[in-house]
Tab-separated table of C-alpha atoms in Angstrom:
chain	number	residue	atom	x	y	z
J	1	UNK	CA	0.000	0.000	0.000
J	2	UNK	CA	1.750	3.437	-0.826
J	3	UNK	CA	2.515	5.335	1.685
J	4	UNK	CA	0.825	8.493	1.331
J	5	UNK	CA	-2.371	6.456	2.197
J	6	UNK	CA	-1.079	5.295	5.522
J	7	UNK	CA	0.486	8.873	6.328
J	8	UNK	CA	-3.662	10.461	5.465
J	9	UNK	CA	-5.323	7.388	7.912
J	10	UNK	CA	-2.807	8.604	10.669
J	11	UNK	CA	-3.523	11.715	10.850
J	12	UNK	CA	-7.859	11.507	10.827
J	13	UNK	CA	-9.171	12.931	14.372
J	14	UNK	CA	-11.668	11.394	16.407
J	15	UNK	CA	-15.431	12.569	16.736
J	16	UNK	CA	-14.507	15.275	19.306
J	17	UNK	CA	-12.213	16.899	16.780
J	18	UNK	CA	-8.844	16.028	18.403
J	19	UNK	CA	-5.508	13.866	17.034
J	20	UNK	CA	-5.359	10.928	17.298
J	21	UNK	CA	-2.199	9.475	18.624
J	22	UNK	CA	-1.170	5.745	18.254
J	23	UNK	CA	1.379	6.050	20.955
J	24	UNK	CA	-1.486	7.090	23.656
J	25	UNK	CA	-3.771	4.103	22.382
J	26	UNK	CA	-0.993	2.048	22.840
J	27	UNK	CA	-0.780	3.245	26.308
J	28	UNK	CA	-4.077	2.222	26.948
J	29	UNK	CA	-4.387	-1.122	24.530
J	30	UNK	CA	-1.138	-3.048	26.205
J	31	UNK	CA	-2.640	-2.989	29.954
J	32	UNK	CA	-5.440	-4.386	28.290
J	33	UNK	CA	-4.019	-7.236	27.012
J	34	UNK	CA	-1.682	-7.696	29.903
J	35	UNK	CA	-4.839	-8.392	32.149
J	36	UNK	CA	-5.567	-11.530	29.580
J	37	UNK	CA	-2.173	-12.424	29.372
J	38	UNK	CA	-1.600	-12.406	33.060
J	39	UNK	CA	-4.080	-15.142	33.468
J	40	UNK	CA	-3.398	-17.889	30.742
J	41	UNK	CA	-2.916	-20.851	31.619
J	42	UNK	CA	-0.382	-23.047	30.704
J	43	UNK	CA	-3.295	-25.675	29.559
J	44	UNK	CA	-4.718	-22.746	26.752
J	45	UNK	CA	-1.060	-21.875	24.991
J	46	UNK	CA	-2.339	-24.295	22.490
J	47	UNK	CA	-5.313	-23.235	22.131
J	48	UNK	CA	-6.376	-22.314	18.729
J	49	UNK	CA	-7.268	-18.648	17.808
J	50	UNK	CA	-8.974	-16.372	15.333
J	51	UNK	CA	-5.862	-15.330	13.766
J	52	UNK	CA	-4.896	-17.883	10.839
J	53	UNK	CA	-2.313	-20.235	12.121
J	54	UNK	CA	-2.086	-18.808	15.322
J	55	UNK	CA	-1.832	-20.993	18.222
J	56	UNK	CA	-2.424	-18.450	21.782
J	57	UNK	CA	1.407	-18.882	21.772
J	58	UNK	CA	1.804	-18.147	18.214
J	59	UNK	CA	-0.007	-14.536	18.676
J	60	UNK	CA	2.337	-14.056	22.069
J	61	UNK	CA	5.134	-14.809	19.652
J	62	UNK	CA	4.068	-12.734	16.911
J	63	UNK	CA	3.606	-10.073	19.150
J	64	UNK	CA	7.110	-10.290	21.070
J	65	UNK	CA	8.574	-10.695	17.285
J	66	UNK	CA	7.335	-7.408	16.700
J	67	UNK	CA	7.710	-5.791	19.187
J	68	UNK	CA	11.104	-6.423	19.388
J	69	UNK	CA	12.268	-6.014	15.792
J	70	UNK	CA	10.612	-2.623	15.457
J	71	UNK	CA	11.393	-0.958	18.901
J	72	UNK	CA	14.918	-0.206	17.794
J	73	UNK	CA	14.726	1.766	14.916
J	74	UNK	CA	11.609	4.118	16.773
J	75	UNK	CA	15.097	5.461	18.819
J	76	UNK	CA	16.828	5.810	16.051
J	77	UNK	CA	18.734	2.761	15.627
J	78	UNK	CA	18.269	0.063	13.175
J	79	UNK	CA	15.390	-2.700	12.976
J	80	UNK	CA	15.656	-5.967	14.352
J	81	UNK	CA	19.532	-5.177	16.107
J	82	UNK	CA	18.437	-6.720	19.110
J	83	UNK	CA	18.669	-10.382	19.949
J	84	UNK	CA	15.940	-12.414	20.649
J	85	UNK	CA	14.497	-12.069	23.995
J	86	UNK	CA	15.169	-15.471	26.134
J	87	UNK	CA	12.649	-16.796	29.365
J	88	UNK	CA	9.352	-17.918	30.031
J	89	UNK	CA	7.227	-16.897	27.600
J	90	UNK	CA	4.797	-14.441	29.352
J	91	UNK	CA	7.353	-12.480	30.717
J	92	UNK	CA	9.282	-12.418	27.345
J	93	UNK	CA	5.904	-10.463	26.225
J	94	UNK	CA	5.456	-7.911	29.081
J	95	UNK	CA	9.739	-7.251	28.447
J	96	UNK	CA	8.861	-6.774	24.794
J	97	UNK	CA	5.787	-4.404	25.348
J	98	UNK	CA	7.486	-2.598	28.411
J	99	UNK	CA	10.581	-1.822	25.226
J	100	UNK	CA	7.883	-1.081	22.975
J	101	UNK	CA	6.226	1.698	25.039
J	102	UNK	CA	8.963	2.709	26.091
J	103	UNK	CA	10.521	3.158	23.024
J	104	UNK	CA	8.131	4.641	21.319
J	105	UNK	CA	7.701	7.244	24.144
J	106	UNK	CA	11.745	8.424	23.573
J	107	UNK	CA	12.971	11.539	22.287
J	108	UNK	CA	12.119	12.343	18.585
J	109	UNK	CA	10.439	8.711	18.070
J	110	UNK	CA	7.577	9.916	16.215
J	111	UNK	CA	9.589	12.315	13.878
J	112	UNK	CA	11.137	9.306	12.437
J	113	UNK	CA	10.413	7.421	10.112
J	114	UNK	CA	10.281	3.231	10.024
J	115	UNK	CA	10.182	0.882	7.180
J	116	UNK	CA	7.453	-1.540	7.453
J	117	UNK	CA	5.489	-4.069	5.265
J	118	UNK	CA	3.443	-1.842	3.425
J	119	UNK	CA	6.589	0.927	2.885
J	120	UNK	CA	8.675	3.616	4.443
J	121	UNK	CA	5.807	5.218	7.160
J	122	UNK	CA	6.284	7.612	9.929
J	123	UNK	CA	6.381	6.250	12.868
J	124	UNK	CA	3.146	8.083	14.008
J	125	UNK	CA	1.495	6.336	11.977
J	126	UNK	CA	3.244	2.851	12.608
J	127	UNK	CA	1.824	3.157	16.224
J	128	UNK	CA	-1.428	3.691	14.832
J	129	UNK	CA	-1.832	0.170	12.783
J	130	UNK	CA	0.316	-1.348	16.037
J	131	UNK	CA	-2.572	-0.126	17.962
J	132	UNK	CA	-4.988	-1.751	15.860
J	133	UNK	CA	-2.845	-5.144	15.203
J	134	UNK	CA	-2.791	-4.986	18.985
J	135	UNK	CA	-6.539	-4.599	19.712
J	136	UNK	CA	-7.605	-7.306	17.746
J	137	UNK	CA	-5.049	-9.419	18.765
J	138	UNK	CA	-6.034	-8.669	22.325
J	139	UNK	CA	-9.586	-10.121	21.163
J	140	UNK	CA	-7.825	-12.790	19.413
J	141	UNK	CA	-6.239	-13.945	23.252
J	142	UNK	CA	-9.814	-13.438	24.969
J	143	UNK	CA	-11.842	-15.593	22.943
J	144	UNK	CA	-8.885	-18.038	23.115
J	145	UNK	CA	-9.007	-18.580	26.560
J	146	UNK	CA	-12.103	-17.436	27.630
J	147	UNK	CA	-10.873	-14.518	29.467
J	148	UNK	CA	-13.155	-11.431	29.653
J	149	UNK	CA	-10.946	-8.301	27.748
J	150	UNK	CA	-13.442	-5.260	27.113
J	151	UNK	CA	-11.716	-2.385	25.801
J	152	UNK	CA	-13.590	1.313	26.029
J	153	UNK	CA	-15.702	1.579	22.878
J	154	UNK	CA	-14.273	5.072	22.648
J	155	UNK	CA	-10.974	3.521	22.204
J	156	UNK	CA	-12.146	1.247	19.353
J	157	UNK	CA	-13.745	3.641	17.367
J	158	UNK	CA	-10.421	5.682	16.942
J	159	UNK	CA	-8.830	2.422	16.162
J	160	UNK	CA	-11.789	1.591	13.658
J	161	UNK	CA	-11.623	4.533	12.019
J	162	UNK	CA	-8.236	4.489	11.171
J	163	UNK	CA	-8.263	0.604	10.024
J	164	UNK	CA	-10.847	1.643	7.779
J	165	UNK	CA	-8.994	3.904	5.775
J	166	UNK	CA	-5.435	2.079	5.966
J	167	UNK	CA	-6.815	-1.544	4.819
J	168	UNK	CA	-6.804	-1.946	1.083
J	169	UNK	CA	-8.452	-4.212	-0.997
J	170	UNK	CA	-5.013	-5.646	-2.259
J	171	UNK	CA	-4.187	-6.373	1.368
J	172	UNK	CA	-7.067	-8.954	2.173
J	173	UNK	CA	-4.381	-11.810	0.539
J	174	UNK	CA	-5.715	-14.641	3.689
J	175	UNK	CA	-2.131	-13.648	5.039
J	176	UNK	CA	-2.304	-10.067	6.097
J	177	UNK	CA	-6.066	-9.612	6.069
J	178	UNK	CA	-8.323	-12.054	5.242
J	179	UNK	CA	-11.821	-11.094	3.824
J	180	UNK	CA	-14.074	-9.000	5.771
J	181	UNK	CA	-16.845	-10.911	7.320
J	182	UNK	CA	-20.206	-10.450	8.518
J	183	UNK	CA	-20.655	-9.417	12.256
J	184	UNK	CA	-23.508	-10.337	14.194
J	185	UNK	CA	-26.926	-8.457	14.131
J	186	UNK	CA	-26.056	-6.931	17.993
J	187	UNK	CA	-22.545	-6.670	17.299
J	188	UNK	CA	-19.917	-4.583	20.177
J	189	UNK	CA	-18.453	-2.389	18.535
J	190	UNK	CA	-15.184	-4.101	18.921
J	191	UNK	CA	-16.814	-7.167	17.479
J	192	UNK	CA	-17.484	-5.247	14.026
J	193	UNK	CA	-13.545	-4.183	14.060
J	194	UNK	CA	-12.462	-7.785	14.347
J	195	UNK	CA	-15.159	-8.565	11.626
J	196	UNK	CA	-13.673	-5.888	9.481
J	197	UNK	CA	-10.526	-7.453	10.045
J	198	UNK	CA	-11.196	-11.111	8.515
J	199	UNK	CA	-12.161	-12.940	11.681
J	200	UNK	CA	-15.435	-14.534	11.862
J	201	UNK	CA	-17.891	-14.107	14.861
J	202	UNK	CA	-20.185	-17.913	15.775
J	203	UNK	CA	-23.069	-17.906	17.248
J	204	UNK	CA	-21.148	-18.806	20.781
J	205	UNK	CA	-18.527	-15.441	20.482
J	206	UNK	CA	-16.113	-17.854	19.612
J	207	UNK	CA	-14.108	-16.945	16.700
J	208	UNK	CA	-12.239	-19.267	13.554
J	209	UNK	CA	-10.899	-17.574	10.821
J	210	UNK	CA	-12.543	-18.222	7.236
C-alpha cells in the first residue's frame, strides 16, 4: 500500500475533533491485554485462535517478534539489532511491550520514520496500525481462553476509524487480512472491528478464521 495512504489514515481525528495518537492508544491497549495475558494458563497456549495459524502462543510470539524487531529503529537505531528475547514466555511479552512503550515514548520517536510491510511510514502512523494489530489481537487472546478483555468503545472507534482507511483491498491476501466478514446483528463495537478485520464471529462469540 503506498505510503501516502497510511500517512492520510494517521492523521484523521476522532469525533470530538482532536488527534489521534497511536502512541497514547498504545498506552491504553497493552494494559489491556496484559490483564488476559496475566491469566493464561499453561493448559490454553495451544489453544487455537482467530488469527490464521495462530496458536495463543503463536499470537504471544508474533507479538514479542514485533515488538522487538521494530522498537529499535523508533530510537533511532536500526530494525531488528536486538537479539531475541530469552525466558518464560509471558514475561518475554510484558519485556517486549514494556521496550515497545517505552521506546516509542523516547525523544524524537515519532519524527522518524520506520520501514514496514506496506513501505517507508512515519512512525506516528506505525503506532497507529500497532494499535490496531494490537486490539484485535487482544480479542484474538480473549476468545482463546475465555478470558473477559473489554476495551472502552471510545478507544475502538479511533482504532476503527483508522483501520478503515489504511486496509486496502489488495491487502485482504488470507495472510495479512483475510476477507471481511459479517458481524452479528447486535454486534460490540469491537466485534465489528475484528469482523472488518477477517475474523469470523459464531453464534457462541467464539471466533475461527474463514
Amino acid at each position: 500500500m503506498e505510503s501516502t495512504k497510511v500517512n492520510a489514515a494517521a492523521t484523521r481525528t476522532n469525533n470530538q475533533g482532536g488527534p489521534v495518537d497511536g502512541v497514547q492508544q498504545l498506552d491504553e491497549i497493552i494494559p489491556l491485554i496484559e490483564t488476559v495475558v496475566d491469566k493464561i494458563r499453561p493448559d490454553q497456549l495451544d489453544n487455537p485462535t482467530a488469527c490464521a495459524a495462530f496458536t495463543v502462543t503463536g499470537v504471544l510470539e508474533h507479538m514479542i517478534g514485533g515488538a522487538t524487531h521494530f522498537s529499535p529503529a523508533f530510537r533511532g537505531g536500526v530494525a531488528g539489532s536486538v537479539a531475541p528475547l530469552e525466558g518464560d514466555l509471558t514475561d518475554r511479552w510484558r519485556r517486549a511491550m514494556a521496550e515497545l512503550l517505552s521506546s516509542l515514548h523516547s525523544p524524537g520517536a515519532q519524527d522518524r520514520t520506520v520501514t514496514a510491510p506496506f513501505g517507508e511510514v512515519p512512525v506516528s502512523a506505525f503506532a497507529r496500525y500497532t494499535a490496531f494489530d494490537g486490539l484485535v489481537h487482544g480479542w484474538d487472546l480473549s476468545r482463546a481462553t475465555g478470558l473477559p478483555y473489554e476495551p472502552p468503545d471510545g478507544l475502538v472507534a479511533q482504532v476503527d476509524a483508522f483501520a478503515r482507511q489504511f486496509v486496502q483491498p489488495a491487502m485482504r491476501d488470507g495472510d495479512t487480512f483475510a476477507v471481511e466478514t459479517e458481524a452479528p446483528r447486535h454486534a460490540s463495537p469491537l466485534e465489528q472491528l475484528v469482523a472488518f478485520s477477517g475474523r469470523e464471529i459464531t453464534d457462541n462469540s467464539k471466533a475461527t478464521e474463514k
